[in-house]
Coordinates of C-alpha atoms in Angstrom, one line a residue:
M15 CA -51.8 -5.5 -20.8
H16 CA -44.8 -3.3 -22.0
R17 CA -42.2 -3.0 -24.0
K18 CA -38.8 -2.8 -23.8
Y19 CA -36.3 -5.6 -25.7
A20 CA -33.1 -6.5 -25.6
E21 CA -30.3 -4.5 -27.8
E22 CA -30.3 -7.4 -30.7
N23 CA -34.5 -7.1 -30.7
A24 CA -34.6 -3.4 -31.7
T25 CA -34.9 -3.3 -34.9
V26 CA -37.7 -5.5 -34.6
Q27 CA -38.8 -4.0 -31.4
Q28 CA -42.5 -3.1 -32.9
R29 CA -43.4 -6.0 -34.2
R30 CA -42.4 -7.9 -31.1
H31 CA -40.5 -10.8 -32.5
L32 CA -38.6 -12.1 -29.9
I33 CA -36.7 -15.2 -30.2
A34 CA -35.8 -16.3 -27.0
P35 CA -36.0 -19.6 -25.6
R36 CA -38.9 -21.4 -23.8
R37 CA -38.7 -24.0 -21.4
T38 CA -40.8 -26.4 -19.4
S39 CA -41.4 -30.1 -17.7
T40 CA -43.5 -32.1 -16.3
L41 CA -44.5 -33.3 -12.3
A42 CA -47.1 -35.8 -11.7
V43 CA -47.9 -37.7 -8.6
I44 CA -47.3 -41.6 -9.3
L45 CA -51.5 -43.0 -10.7
S46 CA -52.6 -43.9 -7.5
T47 CA -52.4 -40.3 -6.1
S48 CA -52.6 -38.5 -9.3
L49 CA -56.4 -40.3 -9.2
V50 CA -57.1 -39.1 -5.7
V51 CA -56.1 -35.8 -5.6
T52 CA -57.7 -34.6 -9.0
A53 CA -60.8 -36.6 -7.7
A54 CA -60.7 -34.9 -4.4
L55 CA -60.3 -31.3 -6.1
D56 CA -62.9 -30.9 -8.3
I57 CA -66.2 -32.2 -7.0
G58 CA -67.2 -33.9 -10.5
T59 CA -68.5 -33.6 -13.7
G60 CA -70.6 -30.4 -12.1
I61 CA -68.8 -26.8 -12.7
I62 CA -67.5 -25.0 -9.6
P63 CA -69.9 -22.9 -7.7
T64 CA -67.3 -19.7 -7.0
D65 CA -70.3 -17.8 -5.2
V66 CA -73.7 -18.2 -3.4
T67 CA -75.6 -15.3 -5.2
G68 CA -74.8 -12.8 -8.2
T69 CA -75.6 -8.8 -8.8
A70 CA -77.8 -8.0 -11.7
P71 CA -75.7 -7.8 -15.0
V72 CA -74.0 -4.7 -15.5
A73 CA -73.5 -3.3 -19.3
A74 CA -70.0 -1.7 -19.8
T75 CA -70.6 1.5 -22.4
Q76 CA -68.7 2.0 -25.2
S77 CA -68.7 4.7 -28.4
T78 CA -66.2 4.6 -31.0
A79 CA -64.7 7.7 -33.3
S80 CA -62.8 7.5 -36.6
F81 CA -59.2 7.8 -35.5
A82 CA -59.1 10.7 -38.5
E83 CA -61.6 13.2 -36.2
G84 CA -59.6 13.6 -33.5
T85 CA -57.8 17.0 -33.6
N86 CA -54.1 17.7 -34.0
V87 CA -52.2 18.9 -30.7
V88 CA -48.6 19.6 -31.3
V89 CA -47.3 18.3 -27.9
N90 CA -43.6 19.8 -26.3
D91 CA -43.4 16.7 -24.5
P92 CA -39.5 14.9 -24.3
A93 CA -41.4 12.0 -23.3
I94 CA -43.2 11.7 -26.3
A95 CA -41.1 13.7 -28.3
T96 CA -37.8 10.8 -28.6
Q97 CA -41.1 8.6 -31.4
G98 CA -40.3 10.5 -33.5
E99 CA -37.5 10.8 -35.8
G100 CA -34.6 13.7 -34.7
E101 CA -35.8 16.1 -31.2
A102 CA -38.9 17.9 -32.7
A103 CA -42.2 17.9 -31.4
R104 CA -44.7 15.6 -32.0
T105 CA -48.2 15.7 -33.2
V106 CA -50.7 13.6 -31.5
K107 CA -54.4 12.9 -32.2
E108 CA -57.1 14.9 -29.4
F109 CA -60.1 13.2 -28.5
S110 CA -63.4 14.4 -26.4
R111 CA -66.3 13.0 -25.0
E112 CA -69.4 14.7 -23.5
E113 CA -69.7 11.6 -21.4
P114 CA -67.0 10.5 -19.0
F115 CA -65.0 7.2 -19.8
S116 CA -62.1 5.2 -17.7
M117 CA -60.9 2.6 -21.1
F118 CA -59.0 3.0 -24.0
A119 CA -58.0 1.6 -27.2
L120 CA -57.3 1.7 -31.4
T121 CA -59.2 -1.0 -34.0
W122 CA -58.4 -1.8 -37.6
N123 CA -58.4 -4.8 -40.1
G124 CA -56.0 -6.6 -40.4
Q125 CA -52.2 -6.4 -39.7
R126 CA -50.7 -3.0 -39.2
D127 CA -47.0 -2.3 -38.2
I128 CA -48.6 0.3 -35.2
A129 CA -47.2 1.7 -32.1
A130 CA -50.0 3.5 -29.8
F131 CA -49.6 5.9 -26.5
V132 CA -52.1 6.9 -24.6
R133 CA -52.5 9.5 -21.5
A134 CA -55.8 11.4 -20.2
Q135 CA -56.5 14.6 -18.4
A136 CA -57.4 14.9 -15.6
A137 CA -60.0 16.7 -13.5
D138 CA -58.0 19.4 -12.3
G139 CA -57.0 19.8 -16.3
S140 CA -53.4 17.9 -15.7
W141 CA -52.3 15.3 -18.5
G142 CA -51.1 12.3 -16.7
P143 CA -48.6 9.4 -17.6
W144 CA -48.0 8.1 -21.4
Y145 CA -49.0 4.9 -21.5
D146 CA -48.4 2.3 -23.6
A147 CA -51.1 0.5 -25.5
E148 CA -49.5 -2.9 -27.1
P149 CA -51.1 -4.2 -29.8
L150 CA -52.6 -7.9 -29.0
D151 CA -51.9 -11.0 -29.9
E152 CA -55.4 -11.8 -31.6
T153 CA -57.2 -11.3 -34.8
S154 CA -61.4 -12.1 -34.8
P155 CA -63.2 -14.0 -37.1
T156 CA -63.9 -11.0 -38.9
G157 CA -60.2 -9.6 -39.2
T158 CA -60.5 -6.7 -36.8
T159 CA -56.6 -6.6 -34.1
G160 CA -56.7 -3.8 -32.1
T161 CA -54.4 -2.8 -29.0
E162 CA -54.9 -3.6 -25.4
L163 CA -57.3 -1.5 -23.6
I164 CA -55.7 0.7 -21.2
Y165 CA -56.9 1.4 -18.0
V166 CA -56.6 5.9 -17.6
E167 CA -58.6 6.5 -14.8
P168 CA -62.1 8.4 -15.7
T169 CA -61.6 11.3 -17.6
T170 CA -63.7 13.0 -20.8
R171 CA -60.5 14.0 -22.9
V172 CA -57.4 11.8 -24.0
Q173 CA -54.2 12.4 -26.0
V174 CA -53.4 9.4 -28.5
S175 CA -49.8 9.3 -30.1
V176 CA -49.2 6.5 -32.7
A177 CA -46.1 5.8 -35.2
G178 CA -46.8 3.9 -38.3
V179 CA -50.1 6.1 -38.9
D180 CA -50.2 9.8 -41.3
M181 CA -51.4 12.2 -38.7
V182 CA -51.0 15.1 -40.9
G183 CA -53.0 14.1 -44.0
A184 CA -55.5 13.1 -41.8
P185 CA -58.6 14.4 -42.4
A186 CA -59.2 15.9 -38.7
E187 CA -60.7 19.5 -38.2
E188 CA -57.2 21.8 -38.6
T189 CA -57.3 25.4 -40.3
P190 CA -58.0 25.4 -44.1
A191 CA -54.5 25.5 -45.9
P192 CA -53.7 29.4 -47.5
A193 CA -54.2 29.9 -50.5
P194 CA -51.9 29.0 -53.2
V195 CA -48.8 31.9 -53.9
E196 CA -46.4 32.9 -56.8
A197 CA -43.7 30.6 -57.0
A198 CA -40.5 33.2 -54.8
P199 CA -36.9 32.7 -55.8
A200 CA -34.7 30.6 -54.4
E201 CA -33.2 32.5 -51.7
V202 CA -36.8 33.7 -50.1
A203 CA -37.9 31.6 -47.3
P204 CA -41.0 29.6 -47.6
V205 CA -44.2 30.3 -46.5
E206 CA -45.1 28.4 -43.0
T207 CA -47.9 26.5 -42.9
P208 CA -50.8 26.8 -40.0
A209 CA -49.5 25.7 -36.3
T210 CA -52.8 23.2 -36.8
G211 CA -51.1 21.2 -39.8
T212 CA -47.6 21.8 -38.2
S213 CA -45.5 18.6 -39.5
E214 CA -42.5 16.8 -37.1
S215 CA -39.9 19.2 -39.6
T216 CA -41.1 22.5 -38.4
A217 CA -42.3 22.1 -34.6
P218 CA -41.1 24.2 -31.5
E219 CA -38.0 22.5 -30.1
P220 CA -39.5 20.2 -26.4
T221 CA -39.2 22.3 -23.6
G222 CA -39.8 22.2 -20.0
A223 CA -39.1 18.7 -17.9
P224 CA -40.9 15.9 -19.3
L225 CA -44.1 14.4 -18.2
P226 CA -43.9 10.7 -16.1
T227 CA -43.9 7.8 -19.1
N228 CA -44.2 3.7 -18.7
Y229 CA -41.9 3.7 -21.3
G230 CA -38.8 5.2 -22.6
D231 CA -37.8 4.8 -26.9
I232 CA -39.3 3.7 -30.1
K233 CA -38.0 3.1 -33.2
P234 CA -40.3 4.7 -36.1
V235 CA -42.3 2.1 -38.0
A236 CA -41.5 1.6 -42.1
E237 CA -45.2 1.5 -43.1
V238 CA -47.6 3.8 -42.9
A239 CA -50.8 3.8 -42.4
D240 CA -54.4 6.5 -42.6
A241 CA -55.7 7.4 -39.7
A242 CA -58.9 6.9 -41.4
D243 CA -58.4 2.8 -41.3
L244 CA -58.3 3.2 -37.3
Q245 CA -60.6 3.1 -35.0
A246 CA -60.4 5.0 -31.3
V247 CA -62.9 3.0 -28.8
F248 CA -64.1 4.4 -25.3
I249 CA -65.2 2.4 -23.2
D250 CA -66.3 2.9 -19.1
G251 CA -67.4 -0.2 -16.9
N252 CA -69.9 1.5 -15.1
A253 CA -68.3 0.9 -11.4
Q254 CA -71.2 3.2 -9.7
D255 CA -73.2 0.7 -11.2
G256 CA -72.2 -2.3 -10.1
G257 CA -70.9 -4.1 -7.2
I258 CA -69.1 -7.1 -6.8
A259 CA -70.7 -10.1 -4.9
L260 CA -69.2 -11.2 -2.1
A261 CA -66.7 -14.7 -2.7
A262 CA -67.9 -17.8 -1.5
E263 CA -65.9 -20.7 -0.4
S264 CA -66.0 -23.2 -3.3
E265 CA -66.6 -26.5 -3.3
S266 CA -63.7 -27.3 -5.1
Y267 CA -61.1 -28.5 -2.2
G268 CA -58.4 -25.9 -2.3
M269 CA -59.3 -23.4 -4.8
P270 CA -58.9 -19.6 -3.4
E271 CA -61.8 -17.2 -3.3
V272 CA -63.1 -16.4 -6.6
V273 CA -65.6 -14.0 -7.7
S274 CA -67.7 -15.5 -10.1
R275 CA -68.9 -14.3 -13.5
A276 CA -72.4 -13.4 -11.4
G277 CA -70.7 -12.0 -8.8
W278 CA -68.8 -9.1 -11.1
S279 CA -71.8 -8.7 -12.8
A280 CA -70.8 -10.7 -16.0
D281 CA -74.0 -9.5 -18.8
E282 CA -74.4 -13.0 -20.0
S283 CA -75.9 -11.6 -23.2
I284 CA -73.1 -10.4 -25.0
R285 CA -70.6 -13.5 -25.0
C286 CA -70.8 -16.6 -27.2
Q287 CA -72.6 -19.2 -26.0
D288 CA -70.6 -22.1 -26.5
A289 CA -67.0 -22.8 -24.5
T290 CA -64.1 -24.6 -26.6
V291 CA -62.6 -27.3 -24.0
D292 CA -59.5 -28.8 -24.9
D293 CA -58.5 -32.4 -23.3
Q294 CA -56.5 -31.0 -20.6
V295 CA -54.5 -27.9 -19.5
S296 CA -50.8 -28.5 -19.1
A297 CA -49.4 -25.0 -18.6
L298 CA -50.8 -21.5 -17.4
T299 CA -49.6 -18.3 -18.7
I300 CA -49.1 -14.7 -17.1
H301 CA -50.1 -11.7 -17.9
H302 CA -51.0 -7.8 -16.7
T303 CA -54.2 -6.3 -18.5
A304 CA -51.1 -2.4 -18.5
G305 CA -52.7 1.3 -17.9
S306 CA -53.2 2.8 -14.4
N307 CA -52.5 1.1 -11.2
N308 CA -54.7 3.9 -9.7
Y309 CA -57.9 1.9 -9.6
T310 CA -59.8 1.2 -5.8
Q311 CA -60.9 -2.2 -4.5
A312 CA -64.5 -0.3 -6.0
Q313 CA -63.5 0.0 -9.6
A314 CA -61.8 -3.0 -10.3
P315 CA -64.9 -5.0 -11.2
G316 CA -65.2 -2.0 -14.0
V317 CA -62.0 -2.8 -15.1
V318 CA -63.1 -6.7 -15.5
R319 CA -66.2 -6.0 -17.4
G320 CA -65.0 -3.2 -19.8
I321 CA -61.7 -6.0 -20.6
Y322 CA -65.1 -8.1 -21.1
Q323 CA -67.3 -6.1 -23.7
Y324 CA -63.1 -5.3 -25.6
H325 CA -62.6 -8.9 -26.0
A326 CA -66.6 -10.2 -26.4
Q327 CA -68.0 -7.3 -28.7
T328 CA -66.1 -4.6 -29.7
L329 CA -63.1 -7.7 -31.1
G330 CA -65.2 -10.4 -32.0
W331 CA -63.8 -12.6 -29.6
C332 CA -66.8 -14.3 -28.1
D333 CA -65.8 -13.6 -24.3
I334 CA -62.8 -12.4 -22.2
G335 CA -59.5 -14.1 -23.5
Y336 CA -58.2 -14.9 -20.0
N337 CA -59.2 -17.7 -18.1
A338 CA -58.8 -15.2 -14.3
L339 CA -57.7 -12.6 -13.6
V340 CA -56.2 -11.0 -10.6
D341 CA -56.5 -7.6 -9.0
K342 CA -53.9 -5.5 -6.9
Y343 CA -56.3 -6.2 -3.7
G344 CA -55.6 -9.8 -4.2
T345 CA -59.0 -10.1 -5.6
I346 CA -59.9 -13.4 -7.9
Y347 CA -62.3 -13.0 -10.8
E348 CA -63.1 -15.6 -13.2
G349 CA -62.9 -15.0 -16.7
R350 CA -63.6 -16.5 -19.7
Y351 CA -67.5 -18.3 -18.7
G352 CA -67.0 -22.3 -18.7
G353 CA -65.8 -23.5 -15.2
L354 CA -62.5 -22.6 -13.5
N355 CA -62.4 -26.0 -12.9
K356 CA -62.9 -27.3 -16.8
A357 CA -60.0 -27.1 -19.5
V358 CA -61.8 -23.3 -21.0
Q359 CA -59.8 -22.3 -24.4
G360 CA -58.9 -18.9 -23.7
A361 CA -57.7 -16.0 -26.2
H362 CA -54.4 -14.9 -24.5
A363 CA -51.6 -16.3 -26.2
G364 CA -51.7 -16.0 -29.9
G365 CA -50.0 -19.6 -31.3
F366 CA -50.2 -21.3 -27.5
N367 CA -53.8 -21.1 -26.5
Q368 CA -54.7 -24.6 -26.6
N369 CA -54.3 -26.6 -23.5
T370 CA -53.2 -23.3 -21.5
W371 CA -55.0 -21.0 -18.9
G372 CA -54.3 -17.4 -19.0
I373 CA -54.4 -15.3 -16.0
S374 CA -53.7 -11.6 -15.9
M375 CA -52.2 -9.4 -13.1
I376 CA -54.9 -6.3 -13.8
G377 CA -52.3 -3.2 -14.0
N378 CA -49.2 -2.2 -15.3
Y379 CA -45.9 -3.8 -14.5
E380 CA -43.6 -2.8 -16.7
S381 CA -41.9 -0.5 -13.6
V382 CA -43.9 -1.6 -10.8
T383 CA -43.6 -4.4 -9.2
P384 CA -47.4 -6.2 -8.5
P385 CA -48.6 -6.3 -4.3
Q386 CA -48.0 -9.2 -2.7
E387 CA -51.2 -9.6 -2.2
T388 CA -51.5 -10.1 -6.6
L389 CA -48.6 -12.3 -6.4
D390 CA -49.7 -14.7 -3.8
A391 CA -53.6 -14.6 -5.0
V392 CA -52.0 -15.3 -8.8
G393 CA -49.4 -18.0 -6.8
R394 CA -52.5 -19.7 -5.1
L395 CA -54.9 -19.7 -8.1
A396 CA -52.1 -21.0 -10.7
G397 CA -51.4 -24.1 -7.8
W398 CA -54.0 -25.3 -7.1
R399 CA -55.4 -25.4 -10.9
A400 CA -51.4 -27.1 -11.5
A401 CA -52.9 -29.5 -8.8
L402 CA -56.5 -30.5 -10.2
A403 CA -54.3 -30.8 -13.9
G404 CA -51.8 -32.4 -12.4
F405 CA -48.6 -30.6 -13.4
D406 CA -45.6 -29.3 -11.2
P407 CA -45.5 -25.5 -10.8
T408 CA -42.0 -25.7 -11.3
G409 CA -41.7 -28.1 -13.9
E410 CA -41.8 -27.8 -17.5
D411 CA -42.3 -29.7 -21.0
I412 CA -42.0 -29.7 -24.3
H413 CA -45.3 -28.0 -26.5
Y414 CA -46.1 -27.1 -30.3
S415 CA -46.7 -24.1 -31.9
E416 CA -49.4 -23.2 -33.9
G417 CA -48.4 -20.3 -35.6
T418 CA -50.2 -17.4 -36.1
S419 CA -48.4 -14.3 -37.1
F420 CA -48.7 -13.6 -33.3
T421 CA -46.2 -15.8 -31.8
K422 CA -42.2 -15.7 -32.3
Y423 CA -43.1 -19.5 -33.1
A424 CA -43.7 -21.4 -36.6
Y425 CA -46.4 -23.7 -36.9
G426 CA -45.1 -26.7 -35.2
T427 CA -42.2 -25.8 -33.7
E428 CA -41.3 -27.6 -30.7
V429 CA -41.2 -25.7 -27.7
T430 CA -39.8 -26.1 -24.1
L431 CA -41.5 -23.6 -21.9
P432 CA -42.2 -23.5 -17.8
N433 CA -45.2 -25.0 -16.9
I434 CA -46.4 -21.5 -15.8
F435 CA -44.9 -19.1 -18.4
A436 CA -45.4 -15.6 -19.2
H437 CA -47.3 -14.1 -22.6
R438 CA -43.9 -13.2 -24.0
D439 CA -42.2 -16.1 -23.6
V440 CA -43.9 -16.5 -26.6
G441 CA -45.6 -13.6 -27.9
L442 CA -44.6 -10.7 -29.8
T443 CA -45.4 -8.6 -26.2
T444 CA -43.3 -7.9 -23.3
C445 CA -46.5 -9.3 -20.7
P446 CA -46.5 -8.7 -18.2
G447 CA -44.1 -6.1 -17.8
D448 CA -40.4 -5.9 -16.4
A449 CA -41.6 -5.8 -13.2
G450 CA -43.8 -8.2 -13.4
Y451 CA -42.1 -10.6 -15.0
A452 CA -39.2 -11.1 -12.4
Q453 CA -41.3 -11.7 -10.2
M454 CA -42.5 -15.7 -12.4
D455 CA -40.0 -17.5 -10.1
T456 CA -42.0 -15.9 -6.9
I457 CA -45.5 -16.7 -8.8
R458 CA -44.0 -20.2 -9.8
A459 CA -42.8 -21.0 -5.4
I460 CA -46.3 -19.9 -4.1
A461 CA -48.0 -22.1 -6.7
K462 CA -45.6 -24.7 -5.7
E463 CA -46.2 -24.6 -2.0
T464 CA -49.6 -24.3 -2.6
Y465 CA -49.6 -27.4 -4.8
D466 CA -47.2 -29.5 -2.2
S467 CA -50.1 -28.7 0.1
L468 CA -53.0 -29.9 -1.4
V469 CA -51.4 -33.1 -3.0
D470 CA -49.8 -34.3 0.6
E471 CA -53.3 -33.7 2.2
L472 CA -55.1 -35.5 0.1
S473 CA -52.8 -38.2 -1.1
G474 CA -51.9 -39.1 2.8
T475 CA -48.2 -39.1 1.6
E476 CA -45.4 -37.1 0.7
T477 CA -43.7 -36.9 -2.5
S478 CA -39.8 -37.2 -2.1
E479 CA -37.1 -36.8 -4.1
A480 CA -36.6 -40.9 -4.3
E481 CA -40.5 -40.7 -6.1
T482 CA -39.3 -38.3 -8.7
S483 CA -37.9 -39.4 -11.8
E484 CA -36.2 -37.4 -15.2
V485 CA -38.9 -38.6 -18.2
E486 CA -39.2 -37.7 -21.8
T487 CA -42.5 -36.6 -22.6
T488 CA -44.0 -37.3 -26.1
S489 CA -46.8 -35.4 -27.6
A490 CA -48.4 -35.0 -30.8
V491 CA -48.8 -33.2 -33.2
P492 CA -51.0 -29.7 -32.9
S493 CA -54.5 -31.1 -32.9
E494 CA -57.7 -29.6 -32.9
T495 CA -60.3 -29.1 -30.2
T496 CA -63.8 -29.0 -30.4
T497 CA -66.6 -26.4 -29.5
A498 CA -69.1 -27.5 -26.4
T499 CA -72.8 -27.4 -27.5
S500 CA -74.0 -29.8 -25.2
A501 CA -77.0 -27.9 -22.8
P502 CA -75.8 -27.8 -19.3
V503 CA -76.2 -30.5 -16.8
F504 CA -75.3 -30.8 -12.8
S505 CA -74.1 -34.2 -11.6
G506 CA -72.1 -33.6 -8.3
Q507 CA -69.9 -36.8 -8.4
V508 CA -67.0 -36.5 -6.9
G509 CA -63.6 -38.2 -8.9
A510 CA -64.8 -38.0 -12.8
G511 CA -64.2 -35.5 -15.0
T512 CA -61.3 -33.5 -14.0
D513 CA -59.0 -32.1 -17.0
A514 CA -56.3 -34.4 -15.7
V515 CA -57.9 -37.9 -15.9
G516 CA -60.1 -37.6 -19.1
S517 CA -61.9 -35.0 -21.0
P518 CA -65.0 -33.7 -19.0
E519 CA -67.8 -34.9 -19.0
T520 CA -71.3 -32.7 -18.5
A521 CA -71.4 -29.7 -16.8
A522 CA -73.2 -27.8 -15.0
P523 CA -74.6 -24.0 -14.1
T524 CA -74.7 -22.1 -11.2
A525 CA -74.9 -18.9 -10.0
G526 CA -73.2 -17.0 -12.9
V527 CA -71.3 -19.8 -13.6
V528 CA -72.2 -21.7 -16.6
A529 CA -70.5 -24.9 -18.7
S530 CA -70.9 -26.8 -21.4
E531 CA -70.7 -30.5 -22.1
P532 CA -67.4 -30.6 -24.8
T533 CA -66.5 -33.7 -27.2
A534 CA -63.4 -35.5 -27.6
A535 CA -60.7 -33.7 -28.7
T536 CA -59.3 -34.5 -32.3
S537 CA -55.8 -36.4 -33.0
A538 CA -55.1 -34.5 -36.7
P539 CA -53.2 -31.9 -36.6
S540 CA -55.2 -28.2 -37.8
A541 CA -54.0 -25.8 -39.7
P542 CA -52.8 -22.3 -38.6
S543 CA -55.9 -19.8 -37.4
E544 CA -55.9 -16.1 -37.0
E545 CA -58.9 -16.9 -34.8
P546 CA -59.1 -16.3 -31.1
G547 CA -58.7 -19.8 -29.2
V548 CA -58.8 -21.9 -31.8
G549 CA -55.9 -23.6 -33.3
A550 CA -53.2 -21.6 -30.2
G551 CA -50.9 -23.9 -29.7
V552 CA -50.9 -27.5 -28.0
G553 CA -50.5 -27.5 -24.6
A554 CA -47.9 -30.4 -23.2
G555 CA -46.4 -33.4 -24.4
A556 CA -47.2 -35.9 -21.8
T557 CA -51.1 -37.4 -22.4
P558 CA -53.0 -37.3 -19.1
A559 CA -52.0 -41.2 -18.2
E560 CA -48.4 -40.2 -19.1
Y561 CA -49.1 -37.1 -16.1
Q562 CA -50.5 -39.6 -13.7
G563 CA -47.6 -42.8 -13.8
A564 CA -44.8 -40.2 -14.5
T565 CA -42.6 -37.7 -12.7
A566 CA -40.0 -35.0 -13.6
T567 CA -37.4 -33.6 -11.9
Q568 CA -38.0 -29.9 -11.2

């Protein structure tokens, strides 16, 4: 899920309008090799079983409150005072809950210019760092939008600082205003207002050392929303109630160990029943979830369940937005339902969801480098997925934007992107953080090593520079995808149904992982859509046949 752009973007920082160019290209092994590799990597038309047994479903707990119900508190903290104009202390909202929670977000309807920071109170009464909660770049069919769900660690109290929201005028629990007083001569000092309603202009000067923060200055926003228009969301993944099923080796050759949805105790009753399946996966998108990195290995599945609850139910995205997640210990979790070996469309990069596959690192990597365990796992998973789809992890290709207000590229814009690109490359965000973004080449290198190893082992030949050539890829205009509706049926055939050689055929249910049969995608362009997973970006320019029959330089 974080925000630090170049000076030229400062005036539009709040809306994250990045305008950086993009690059990408395609590498595929020669036709015969590609057919052998993709057939061997995929077990066939069925989905891959990622573990043997699962655990009982565990539901995340959630409660909400109007943002206006929070108590106004003046924070004498220079770390957060920089959000407002001048050097005055800042008024924030404070929320207390009887039941502990570990994750927090804000939601609202429609599009609003809102920046939010949140911090949690520890058991000893001290306050933790401020975490940046960026707006997500997806809108549900009902119009609900929100910030990222921030893991703040188990707590019962948080403070929230926002820009673009009327805090003082909100109907919070404040001391009643004093009775009217008679007009006084100009030379008489004005009557002071109650402390609970203190405005920024009358707040005391900040004192003491600043608390730790994961972000510096933020520009004030132009538009102001009413606090009553926002909802505060409190979620806990109930880590104490669910374990994690041991990941087992997959029947798909070369795939890293993955904890399936059953393994992290996904409650399948809260998602939509049908997955949207694209004709192919043509690029991978790297994210981070933001929030605290201070989670244990036992708490990580609860974080995944919390994100699932927030995406599927609170925001109405039908399911978790990412195709896979990786924690700081290197554990890989299956994300969106439908099968890791299928071109399941996620909701992770508005304007470029179609034909892309999202991997999110659990944690905040704005200023902290992702652990090597995380980078290794992300790279191995990306390399396997690229080999399955038939594109070079270090290549680049042309994509076409599906528009929406969440990307910097207008509908139909031709964009050259790396085959493994970061969320910030297409979205109005700093995801996966500055430190995470600095490791993109490391991820690509690990993915390339995995990819080359799989291609060489399964093809029986080594790809040399002599076998590659520069190609001009062509691509259709943005196309529609269809939603799978057929009942899943297992088939164990090898060499059929991979997304690199055509649309997947009938899929099969296994322990906690279910896939549905996709229908052929149409070639007609679709209008831009604000709905997640629909009209969200066309992937690689080359058709499946072009991937198989041509190679490109890195």
